[in-house]
Amino acid sequence: MSFERTKVLVLGAGYAGIQTVAKIQQKLSRHTLDVTLINKHEFHYESTWLHEVAAGAIEWHHATYSINHIVDTLKTNFVQATVTAIDKEAKKVQTTAGEFDYDILVVALGFESESFGIQGMDEHAHTIVSPETAIAVWEEINKNFNRYLESGDNNDLSIVVGGGGFTGFEFLGELSNTIPELCKELGIDRNKVKITAIEAMPKVLPMFPDHLADYAKNFLKDNQIELMTGTAITAANDQGLMVKVGEEEKLIAGATRVWTAGVRGNQLMEKSFEGVKRGRIIVKPDLSIEGHPEIFVIGDCAAAMNGEGEGARPYPTTAQIAMQMGELTATNIGHIIKGVKTEPFNFIDRGTVCSLGSHDGIGIALGREVTGRRAAMMKRIIDTRAIFKVGGPILALSRGKLLNI
Ligand SMILES: Cc1cc2nc3c(=O)[nH]c(=O)nc-3n(C[C@H](O)[C@H](O)[C@H](O)COP(=O)(O)OP(=O)(O)OC[C@H]3O[C@@H](n4cnc5c(N)ncnc54)[C@H](O)[C@@H]3O)c2cc1C
């Protein structure tokens, strides 16, 4: 009988990675496992709150907590480092803190921005994909509004957002609260600020029924935010975003330009595995990859299919799914150690709520439609639950949003 502990290496402490580690710590014995968690930052950040940071509604550190709050040092070794390469044949991972080997690998390296090759987008537009990029958006708005005080040029007050999807709407919702406050603080007339959102599809927020999407569209209108639908963005430059209207190309002015319309899985995926598309790899039902039962890929790097056969589609990339994948992975690691068959992923949809600023929103939660203040309250409960599930009541009280209700 071997007394060697199984080496589990978890890459990334976002929703998927931190949930895996939290569940392993709760369920599995340290006498059988040697767990190492590697993450770029010392802290976990709530990606689903980044639009609030980008719109200046909260400070970036309110969307984070120290990973050391979660890690039980008797069971898990946390290393702050950036992963630079994964060698699946040698079972080794290279990082800025050296090389790590593993028996079981969990890849949970999350998402990046994807601009689909739109000319100038990467150079000229901000994104909302990490605390650093979210902070940069609010700094840019502040810089431009302060420049207006010197220049008197209304263009400095223009904000253009590429994308009328979930992230775009949540960001615009927060701006509806914070831009009037910023204008008041700087003595700027809100009517001079032009905020435009551009969506290529004729419909917005396709995950919701039309009447809820209409509610969100009316919210924008009521808050002096213009939404252009069915309008393709063709390029970005330092003046704004270029769009095609009929045969004509037109500039939609934006001193601040923010791209929210595309995400992809981590670039390391293409470098490490075969068959990866836009940073996502098709995983087997138990979330391991073909030919490597010891490698689990979860969260936004995974394309987990929602069924079998021709009609099967990959699940969308959401925090809710990432967390459920993390829980299952912890269970399946336990099964591997006991020599039991691993279980397939079965997504339990608890609904989705899209916030529109701090007091409004739309959503479907536990099968019921919600709008307005009830939706905003539901969103805070969802946000707090995510923290509770990983860190328990104390972390949920200190970092959650229930005290704001
Ligand atoms: C503004 C916004 C709002 C959203 N709102 C919602 C919502 O309301 N509901 C919902 O379900 N989903 C929402 N999403 C989507 C959700 O945030 C993602 O689906 C989710 O974060 C994916 O979780 P993950 O664990 O795969 O990745 P992430 O949360 O991105 O975590 C990945 C982790 O890996 C780390 N990492 C990355 N590269 C490296 C490296 N090379 N080395 C070491 N560490 C690395 C990162 O720093 C991060 O800690 C939203 C996304 C955004 C941007």
Short mmCIF file of C-alpha atoms and ligand atoms in Angstrom, two decimals:
data_model
loop_
_atom_site.label_atom_id
_atom_site.label_comp_id
_atom_site.label_asym_id
_atom_site.label_seq_id
_atom_site.Cartn_x
_atom_site.Cartn_y
_atom_site.Cartn_z
CA MET A 1 0.00 0.00 0.00
CA SER A 2 1.33 3.43 -0.95
CA PHE A 3 1.23 6.34 1.49
CA GLU A 4 2.05 8.89 -1.23
CA ARG A 5 -0.49 11.68 -1.40
CA THR A 6 -2.05 12.47 -4.80
CA LYS A 7 -0.75 15.81 -6.09
CA VAL A 8 -3.62 18.03 -7.24
CA LEU A 9 -2.66 21.26 -9.02
CA VAL A 10 -5.40 23.88 -9.52
CA LEU A 11 -4.62 26.72 -11.98
CA GLY A 12 -6.65 29.89 -11.46
CA ALA A 13 -8.61 31.10 -8.42
CA GLY A 14 -11.66 32.53 -10.19
CA TYR A 15 -15.13 31.09 -9.65
CA ALA A 16 -14.25 27.62 -10.95
CA GLY A 17 -10.82 27.21 -9.32
CA ILE A 18 -11.67 28.63 -5.89
CA GLN A 19 -14.86 26.54 -5.72
CA THR A 20 -12.85 23.40 -6.54
CA VAL A 21 -10.41 24.10 -3.73
CA ALA A 22 -13.13 25.08 -1.22
CA LYS A 23 -15.02 21.83 -1.89
CA ILE A 24 -11.88 19.69 -1.77
CA GLN A 25 -11.06 21.23 1.60
CA GLN A 26 -14.59 20.52 2.88
CA LYS A 27 -14.96 17.00 1.55
CA LEU A 28 -11.57 15.33 1.20
CA SER A 29 -8.87 14.30 3.63
CA ARG A 30 -5.46 15.98 3.62
CA HIS A 31 -3.97 12.56 4.27
CA THR A 32 -4.77 11.52 0.71
CA LEU A 33 -4.30 14.80 -1.20
CA ASP A 34 -1.55 17.37 -1.63
CA VAL A 35 -3.33 20.41 -3.14
CA THR A 36 -1.59 23.42 -4.71
CA LEU A 37 -3.54 26.43 -5.98
CA ILE A 38 -1.77 28.84 -8.35
CA ASN A 39 -3.19 32.28 -9.18
CA LYS A 40 -1.85 35.47 -10.72
CA HIS A 41 -3.01 37.69 -7.87
CA GLU A 42 -2.91 37.25 -4.10
CA PHE A 43 -6.67 37.86 -4.16
CA HIS A 44 -9.74 36.34 -5.78
CA TYR A 45 -11.86 38.84 -7.68
CA GLU A 46 -15.56 38.62 -8.44
CA SER A 47 -15.49 38.97 -12.24
CA THR A 48 -19.25 39.49 -12.21
CA TRP A 49 -18.78 42.77 -10.31
CA LEU A 50 -16.13 44.24 -12.62
CA HIS A 51 -18.63 46.45 -14.48
CA GLU A 52 -19.27 48.19 -11.15
CA VAL A 53 -15.54 48.91 -10.81
CA ALA A 54 -15.38 50.09 -14.44
CA ALA A 55 -18.26 52.53 -13.85
CA GLY A 56 -16.79 53.80 -10.58
CA ALA A 57 -19.69 52.42 -8.52
CA ILE A 58 -17.37 50.48 -6.20
CA GLU A 59 -13.65 50.51 -5.45
CA TRP A 60 -11.82 47.55 -7.00
CA HIS A 61 -10.88 46.03 -3.63
CA HIS A 62 -14.58 45.69 -2.71
CA ALA A 63 -14.81 43.10 -5.49
CA THR A 64 -11.95 41.04 -4.06
CA TYR A 65 -10.94 38.98 -1.05
CA SER A 66 -7.60 37.52 -0.06
CA ILE A 67 -7.19 33.90 -1.18
CA ASN A 68 -5.58 33.26 2.21
CA HIS A 69 -9.07 33.72 3.77
CA ILE A 70 -10.16 30.60 1.92
CA VAL A 71 -7.07 28.46 1.99
CA ASP A 72 -6.76 25.98 4.83
CA THR A 73 -2.97 25.82 5.04
CA LEU A 74 -3.12 22.30 6.49
CA LYS A 75 -4.73 21.16 3.25
CA THR A 76 -3.76 23.60 0.48
CA ASN A 77 -0.58 25.34 -0.59
CA PHE A 78 -1.35 28.68 -2.28
CA VAL A 79 1.25 30.07 -4.69
CA GLN A 80 0.89 33.54 -6.20
CA ALA A 81 2.35 33.15 -9.70
CA THR A 82 1.49 33.41 -13.37
CA VAL A 83 1.19 30.15 -15.28
CA THR A 84 3.28 30.33 -18.45
CA ALA A 85 3.08 26.80 -19.92
CA ILE A 86 1.37 23.46 -19.39
CA ASP A 87 3.09 20.27 -20.57
CA LYS A 88 0.40 17.60 -20.42
CA GLU A 89 2.68 14.76 -21.52
CA ALA A 90 5.38 15.49 -18.92
CA LYS A 91 2.64 16.41 -16.37
CA LYS A 92 4.42 19.66 -15.55
CA VAL A 93 3.33 23.30 -15.32
CA GLN A 94 5.71 26.24 -15.71
CA THR A 95 5.05 29.39 -13.72
CA THR A 96 6.82 32.59 -12.72
CA ALA A 97 7.45 30.86 -9.36
CA GLY A 98 9.03 27.76 -10.93
CA GLU A 99 7.92 24.35 -12.14
CA PHE A 100 5.13 22.25 -10.58
CA ASP A 101 4.26 18.64 -11.29
CA TYR A 102 0.93 16.95 -10.71
CA ASP A 103 -1.05 13.73 -10.68
CA ILE A 104 -4.34 15.57 -11.27
CA LEU A 105 -4.54 18.96 -12.99
CA VAL A 106 -7.48 21.39 -12.86
CA VAL A 107 -7.27 24.16 -15.47
CA ALA A 108 -9.50 27.10 -14.49
CA LEU A 109 -7.71 30.06 -16.09
CA GLY A 110 -10.83 31.97 -17.11
CA PHE A 111 -11.55 34.44 -19.88
CA GLU A 112 -9.98 37.26 -21.90
CA SER A 113 -11.37 39.87 -24.26
CA GLU A 114 -12.01 38.87 -27.90
CA SER A 115 -12.29 41.64 -30.50
CA PHE A 116 -12.93 39.31 -33.49
CA GLY A 117 -10.26 41.07 -35.54
CA ILE A 118 -12.14 44.41 -35.62
CA GLN A 119 -9.54 46.87 -36.83
CA GLY A 120 -8.07 49.05 -34.06
CA MET A 121 -10.27 47.61 -31.28
CA ASP A 122 -7.42 46.13 -29.21
CA GLU A 123 -5.42 49.38 -29.41
CA HIS A 124 -8.19 51.96 -29.02
CA ALA A 125 -10.83 50.47 -26.73
CA HIS A 126 -10.84 49.51 -23.08
CA THR A 127 -12.20 46.16 -21.88
CA ILE A 128 -13.74 44.88 -18.64
CA VAL A 129 -12.00 41.58 -17.98
CA SER A 130 -9.86 42.04 -14.86
CA PRO A 131 -9.53 44.49 -11.95
CA GLU A 132 -6.73 46.29 -13.85
CA THR A 133 -8.79 46.79 -17.02
CA ALA A 134 -11.90 47.81 -15.05
CA ILE A 135 -9.95 50.43 -13.06
CA ALA A 136 -8.54 51.79 -16.34
CA VAL A 137 -12.08 52.41 -17.70
CA TRP A 138 -13.12 54.62 -14.77
CA GLU A 139 -9.76 56.43 -14.84
CA GLU A 140 -10.26 57.15 -18.55
CA ILE A 141 -13.76 58.58 -17.99
CA ASN A 142 -12.43 60.78 -15.17
CA LYS A 143 -9.45 61.93 -17.25
CA ASN A 144 -11.71 62.89 -20.17
CA PHE A 145 -14.30 64.65 -18.01
CA ASN A 146 -11.54 66.64 -16.30
CA ARG A 147 -10.08 67.51 -19.70
CA TYR A 148 -13.49 68.89 -20.68
CA LEU A 149 -13.17 71.41 -17.86
CA GLU A 150 -10.13 72.83 -19.71
CA SER A 151 -11.18 72.23 -23.33
CA GLY A 152 -14.94 72.86 -23.20
CA ASP A 153 -15.12 70.29 -26.01
CA ASN A 154 -18.29 68.18 -25.64
CA ASN A 155 -16.52 65.30 -27.37
CA ASP A 156 -14.50 64.79 -24.19
CA LEU A 157 -17.78 63.84 -22.51
CA SER A 158 -18.68 61.15 -25.01
CA ILE A 159 -18.64 57.46 -24.04
CA VAL A 160 -19.22 54.73 -26.60
CA VAL A 161 -19.76 51.10 -25.65
CA GLY A 162 -19.35 48.27 -28.13
CA GLY A 163 -21.87 45.57 -27.31
CA GLY A 164 -25.45 45.46 -26.07
CA GLY A 165 -25.04 42.13 -24.32
CA PHE A 166 -25.15 41.24 -20.66
CA THR A 167 -21.89 42.96 -19.66
CA GLY A 168 -22.69 46.01 -21.81
CA PHE A 169 -26.10 46.49 -20.20
CA GLU A 170 -24.78 45.97 -16.67
CA PHE A 171 -22.00 48.51 -17.30
CA LEU A 172 -24.41 51.06 -18.82
CA GLY A 173 -26.75 50.50 -15.87
CA GLU A 174 -24.00 51.46 -13.43
CA LEU A 175 -23.07 54.50 -15.56
CA SER A 176 -26.67 55.68 -15.23
CA ASN A 177 -25.96 56.06 -11.49
CA THR A 178 -22.36 57.26 -11.50
CA ILE A 179 -22.22 59.69 -14.44
CA PRO A 180 -24.80 62.10 -12.92
CA GLU A 181 -22.79 61.97 -9.66
CA LEU A 182 -19.53 62.69 -11.49
CA CYS A 183 -21.17 65.55 -13.40
CA LYS A 184 -22.44 67.04 -10.14
CA GLU A 185 -19.02 66.73 -8.55
CA LEU A 186 -17.27 68.46 -11.49
CA GLY A 187 -20.04 70.98 -12.22
CA ILE A 188 -20.79 69.52 -15.66
CA ASP A 189 -24.26 69.59 -17.23
CA ARG A 190 -25.37 65.91 -17.59
CA ASN A 191 -27.19 66.83 -20.81
CA LYS A 192 -23.81 67.44 -22.46
CA VAL A 193 -22.70 63.84 -21.83
CA LYS A 194 -23.37 61.49 -24.73
CA ILE A 195 -23.42 57.77 -23.98
CA THR A 196 -23.99 55.42 -26.93
CA ALA A 197 -24.14 51.62 -26.98
CA ILE A 198 -23.79 49.75 -30.27
CA GLU A 199 -25.10 46.23 -30.83
CA ALA A 200 -24.65 44.26 -34.07
CA MET A 201 -27.69 42.05 -33.53
CA PRO A 202 -31.22 43.34 -33.98
CA LYS A 203 -32.11 41.92 -30.54
CA VAL A 204 -30.44 42.60 -27.21
CA LEU A 205 -30.15 40.32 -24.19
CA PRO A 206 -31.31 37.19 -26.06
CA MET A 207 -31.21 35.10 -22.88
CA PHE A 208 -34.35 36.93 -21.68
CA PRO A 209 -37.88 37.08 -23.14
CA ASP A 210 -38.55 40.10 -25.36
CA HIS A 211 -40.59 42.02 -22.79
CA LEU A 212 -37.72 41.88 -20.27
CA ALA A 213 -35.22 42.99 -22.94
CA ASP A 214 -37.65 45.86 -23.76
CA TYR A 215 -37.69 46.82 -20.07
CA ALA A 216 -33.87 47.09 -20.18
CA LYS A 217 -33.98 49.10 -23.43
CA ASN A 218 -36.48 51.54 -21.90
CA PHE A 219 -34.23 51.85 -18.88
CA LEU A 220 -31.41 53.06 -21.12
CA LYS A 221 -33.71 55.53 -22.90
CA ASP A 222 -34.97 56.92 -19.59
CA ASN A 223 -31.37 57.47 -18.56
CA GLN A 224 -30.30 59.33 -21.72
CA ILE A 225 -28.31 56.40 -23.10
CA GLU A 226 -28.68 55.81 -26.82
CA LEU A 227 -28.80 52.21 -28.02
CA MET A 228 -28.11 51.39 -31.69
CA THR A 229 -29.13 47.84 -32.61
CA GLY A 230 -28.51 45.94 -35.85
CA THR A 231 -25.40 48.08 -36.29
CA ALA A 232 -22.05 46.47 -37.05
CA ILE A 233 -18.90 48.04 -35.67
CA THR A 234 -16.27 48.03 -38.40
CA ALA A 235 -13.30 49.69 -36.70
CA ALA A 236 -12.10 51.62 -33.67
CA ASN A 237 -9.87 54.67 -33.61
CA ASP A 238 -8.89 57.39 -31.15
CA GLN A 239 -12.07 59.36 -31.91
CA GLY A 240 -14.65 56.61 -31.39
CA LEU A 241 -16.11 53.54 -33.07
CA MET A 242 -16.82 53.27 -36.80
CA VAL A 243 -20.15 51.69 -37.74
CA LYS A 244 -21.82 50.71 -40.96
CA VAL A 245 -25.27 52.21 -41.51
CA GLY A 246 -26.57 51.03 -44.89
CA GLU A 247 -23.70 51.57 -47.29
CA GLU A 248 -22.30 54.41 -45.27
CA GLU A 249 -19.50 54.30 -42.67
CA LYS A 250 -20.04 56.63 -39.77
CA LEU A 251 -18.07 57.61 -36.65
CA ILE A 252 -19.85 57.29 -33.32
CA ALA A 253 -17.84 59.66 -31.16
CA GLY A 254 -16.33 58.34 -27.97
CA ALA A 255 -13.49 59.93 -26.05
CA THR A 256 -13.93 56.86 -23.84
CA ARG A 257 -14.34 53.65 -25.83
CA VAL A 258 -15.24 50.38 -24.12
CA TRP A 259 -15.52 46.98 -25.81
CA THR A 260 -17.82 44.54 -24.00
CA ALA A 261 -19.01 42.37 -26.88
CA GLY A 262 -16.64 39.44 -26.88
CA VAL A 263 -14.82 37.07 -24.59
CA ARG A 264 -12.77 33.96 -25.19
CA GLY A 265 -10.99 31.43 -22.99
CA ASN A 266 -7.42 31.97 -21.82
CA GLN A 267 -4.79 32.10 -24.59
CA LEU A 268 -2.72 29.48 -22.76
CA MET A 269 -5.33 26.92 -23.82
CA GLU A 270 -4.28 27.01 -27.51
CA LYS A 271 -0.63 26.75 -26.50
CA SER A 272 -1.24 23.74 -24.24
CA PHE A 273 -3.91 21.57 -25.87
CA GLU A 274 -5.07 20.46 -29.30
CA GLY A 275 -8.54 21.17 -30.65
CA VAL A 276 -8.99 24.46 -28.79
CA LYS A 277 -11.29 27.09 -30.32
CA ARG A 278 -11.27 30.64 -28.95
CA GLY A 279 -9.58 29.41 -25.78
CA ARG A 280 -12.17 26.72 -25.11
CA ILE A 281 -11.77 22.96 -25.35
CA ILE A 282 -14.59 20.44 -25.63
CA VAL A 283 -14.57 18.48 -22.40
CA LYS A 284 -15.96 15.01 -21.67
CA PRO A 285 -19.14 14.72 -19.59
CA ASP A 286 -17.06 14.49 -16.37
CA LEU A 287 -15.16 17.69 -17.46
CA SER A 288 -11.87 15.88 -18.14
CA ILE A 289 -10.31 16.13 -21.60
CA GLU A 290 -10.06 13.40 -24.23
CA GLY A 291 -7.17 11.02 -23.56
CA HIS A 292 -6.32 12.66 -20.23
CA PRO A 293 -8.64 11.55 -17.42
CA GLU A 294 -6.24 13.29 -15.01
CA ILE A 295 -6.84 16.77 -16.54
CA PHE A 296 -10.05 18.66 -15.81
CA VAL A 297 -10.76 21.90 -17.70
CA ILE A 298 -13.50 23.99 -16.10
CA GLY A 299 -15.09 27.45 -16.18
CA ASP A 300 -14.72 29.71 -19.21
CA CYS A 301 -11.90 27.57 -20.74
CA ALA A 302 -14.28 24.61 -21.05
CA ALA A 303 -16.86 23.86 -23.71
CA ALA A 304 -19.10 21.39 -21.86
CA MET A 305 -21.86 20.10 -24.10
CA ASN A 306 -25.47 20.32 -22.94
CA GLY A 307 -26.36 16.94 -24.41
CA GLU A 308 -25.32 14.41 -27.01
CA GLY A 309 -25.67 14.24 -30.78
CA GLU A 310 -26.27 16.91 -33.42
CA GLY A 311 -28.41 19.27 -31.37
CA ALA A 312 -25.89 19.47 -28.53
CA ARG A 313 -24.46 22.93 -27.83
CA PRO A 314 -21.77 24.10 -25.44
CA TYR A 315 -23.11 25.65 -22.24
CA PRO A 316 -22.62 29.42 -22.12
CA THR A 317 -19.73 30.81 -20.11
CA THR A 318 -21.12 32.02 -16.81
CA ALA A 319 -20.03 32.24 -13.20
CA GLN A 320 -22.95 30.04 -12.17
CA ILE A 321 -21.75 27.25 -14.47
CA ALA A 322 -18.09 27.76 -13.49
CA MET A 323 -18.97 27.30 -9.81
CA GLN A 324 -21.01 24.17 -10.43
CA MET A 325 -18.15 22.77 -12.51
CA GLY A 326 -15.77 23.45 -9.61
CA GLU A 327 -18.02 21.56 -7.19
CA LEU A 328 -18.29 18.56 -9.50
CA THR A 329 -14.54 18.51 -10.09
CA ALA A 330 -13.87 18.29 -6.35
CA THR A 331 -16.33 15.37 -6.17
CA ASN A 332 -14.73 13.66 -9.16
CA ILE A 333 -11.23 14.04 -7.71
CA GLY A 334 -12.56 12.23 -4.62
CA HIS A 335 -13.95 9.50 -6.87
CA ILE A 336 -10.61 9.06 -8.67
CA ILE A 337 -8.81 8.65 -5.36
CA LYS A 338 -11.32 6.03 -4.21
CA GLY A 339 -11.24 4.28 -7.59
CA VAL A 340 -14.93 5.08 -8.19
CA LYS A 341 -16.40 6.10 -11.59
CA THR A 342 -16.50 9.87 -12.14
CA GLU A 343 -19.87 11.68 -12.47
CA PRO A 344 -21.11 13.71 -15.47
CA PHE A 345 -21.79 17.45 -15.29
CA ASN A 346 -25.47 18.33 -14.96
CA PHE A 347 -26.10 22.04 -14.91
CA ILE A 348 -28.82 23.20 -12.53
CA ASP A 349 -30.09 26.53 -13.87
CA ARG A 350 -31.05 28.79 -10.96
CA GLY A 351 -31.76 31.70 -13.28
CA THR A 352 -30.02 34.88 -14.39
CA VAL A 353 -30.37 38.47 -13.24
CA CYS A 354 -28.98 41.44 -15.17
CA SER A 355 -28.52 44.50 -12.98
CA LEU A 356 -29.35 47.97 -14.28
CA GLY A 357 -27.53 50.10 -11.75
CA SER A 358 -27.92 49.62 -8.03
CA HIS A 359 -31.75 49.79 -7.83
CA ASP A 360 -33.04 48.25 -11.04
CA GLY A 361 -32.67 45.15 -13.14
CA ILE A 362 -34.35 42.31 -15.00
CA GLY A 363 -34.11 38.59 -14.54
CA ILE A 364 -35.46 35.14 -14.07
CA ALA A 365 -34.71 33.68 -10.67
CA LEU A 366 -35.92 30.27 -9.50
CA GLY A 367 -38.29 30.20 -12.47
CA ARG A 368 -39.92 33.60 -11.76
CA GLU A 369 -39.48 36.83 -13.69
CA VAL A 370 -38.27 39.81 -11.68
CA THR A 371 -37.78 43.47 -12.59
CA GLY A 372 -36.97 46.72 -10.83
CA ARG A 373 -35.97 46.78 -7.17
CA ARG A 374 -36.80 43.11 -6.68
CA ALA A 375 -34.37 42.20 -9.45
CA ALA A 376 -31.70 44.45 -7.93
CA MET A 377 -32.22 42.78 -4.55
CA MET A 378 -32.10 39.32 -6.13
CA LYS A 379 -28.81 40.24 -7.81
CA ARG A 380 -27.29 41.17 -4.45
CA ILE A 381 -28.44 37.87 -2.99
CA ILE A 382 -26.87 35.99 -5.92
CA ASP A 383 -23.61 37.95 -5.57
CA THR A 384 -23.49 37.28 -1.84
CA ARG A 385 -24.35 33.59 -2.24
CA ALA A 386 -21.31 33.11 -4.48
CA ILE A 387 -19.07 34.35 -1.67
CA PHE A 388 -20.96 32.40 1.00
CA LYS A 389 -20.51 29.16 -0.91
CA VAL A 390 -16.75 29.56 -0.90
CA GLY A 391 -16.00 31.41 2.32
CA GLY A 392 -18.99 30.82 4.63
CA PRO A 393 -21.02 33.37 6.64
CA ILE A 394 -18.16 35.56 7.90
CA LEU A 395 -16.76 36.25 4.43
CA ALA A 396 -20.30 36.68 3.06
CA LEU A 397 -21.03 39.31 5.73
CA SER A 398 -17.78 41.22 5.22
CA ARG A 399 -17.58 41.01 1.44
CA GLY A 400 -21.16 40.32 0.34
CA LYS A 401 -23.82 42.86 -0.60
CA LEU A 402 -26.68 41.94 1.75
CA LEU A 403 -25.94 44.86 4.07
CA ASN A 404 -26.75 47.19 1.13
CA ILE A 405 -30.31 45.92 0.72
C1 LIG B 1 -18.60 42.53 -16.16
C2 LIG B 1 -19.00 41.07 -16.15
C3 LIG B 1 -20.21 40.70 -15.59
C4 LIG B 1 -20.59 39.36 -15.56
N1 LIG B 1 -21.77 39.03 -14.98
C5 LIG B 1 -22.12 37.74 -14.87
C6 LIG B 1 -23.33 37.37 -14.18
O1 LIG B 1 -24.09 38.23 -13.73
N2 LIG B 1 -23.61 36.05 -14.06
C7 LIG B 1 -22.77 35.07 -14.53
O2 LIG B 1 -23.06 33.88 -14.35
N3 LIG B 1 -21.64 35.38 -15.20
C8 LIG B 1 -21.29 36.68 -15.38
N4 LIG B 1 -20.12 37.02 -16.03
C9 LIG B 1 -19.26 35.93 -16.57
C10 LIG B 1 -18.37 35.35 -15.46
O3 LIG B 1 -17.66 36.39 -14.83
C11 LIG B 1 -17.42 34.31 -16.01
O4 LIG B 1 -18.16 33.34 -16.70
C12 LIG B 1 -16.65 33.66 -14.85
O5 LIG B 1 -15.82 34.61 -14.23
C13 LIG B 1 -15.81 32.47 -15.31
O6 LIG B 1 -15.19 31.93 -14.19
P1 LIG B 1 -13.75 31.24 -14.32
O7 LIG B 1 -13.43 30.68 -12.97
O8 LIG B 1 -13.72 30.34 -15.48
O9 LIG B 1 -12.75 32.42 -14.69
P2 LIG B 1 -12.34 33.76 -13.94
O10 LIG B 1 -13.37 34.21 -13.00
O11 LIG B 1 -11.91 34.65 -15.05
O12 LIG B 1 -11.04 33.33 -13.12
C14 LIG B 1 -9.83 32.99 -13.74
C15 LIG B 1 -8.70 33.19 -12.73
O13 LIG B 1 -7.48 32.75 -13.30
C16 LIG B 1 -6.48 33.73 -13.11
N5 LIG B 1 -5.51 33.63 -14.18
C17 LIG B 1 -5.72 33.91 -15.50
N6 LIG B 1 -4.60 33.66 -16.21
C18 LIG B 1 -3.68 33.22 -15.32
C19 LIG B 1 -2.34 32.79 -15.44
N7 LIG B 1 -1.71 32.74 -16.63
N8 LIG B 1 -1.69 32.41 -14.33
C20 LIG B 1 -2.31 32.43 -13.11
N9 LIG B 1 -3.58 32.82 -12.94
C21 LIG B 1 -4.26 33.21 -14.03
C22 LIG B 1 -7.25 35.04 -13.11
O14 LIG B 1 -6.51 36.07 -12.49
C23 LIG B 1 -8.51 34.65 -12.33
O15 LIG B 1 -8.29 34.74 -10.95
C24 LIG B 1 -19.73 38.36 -16.10
C25 LIG B 1 -18.51 38.75 -16.68
C26 LIG B 1 -18.15 40.09 -16.71
C27 LIG B 1 -16.84 40.48 -17.33
#
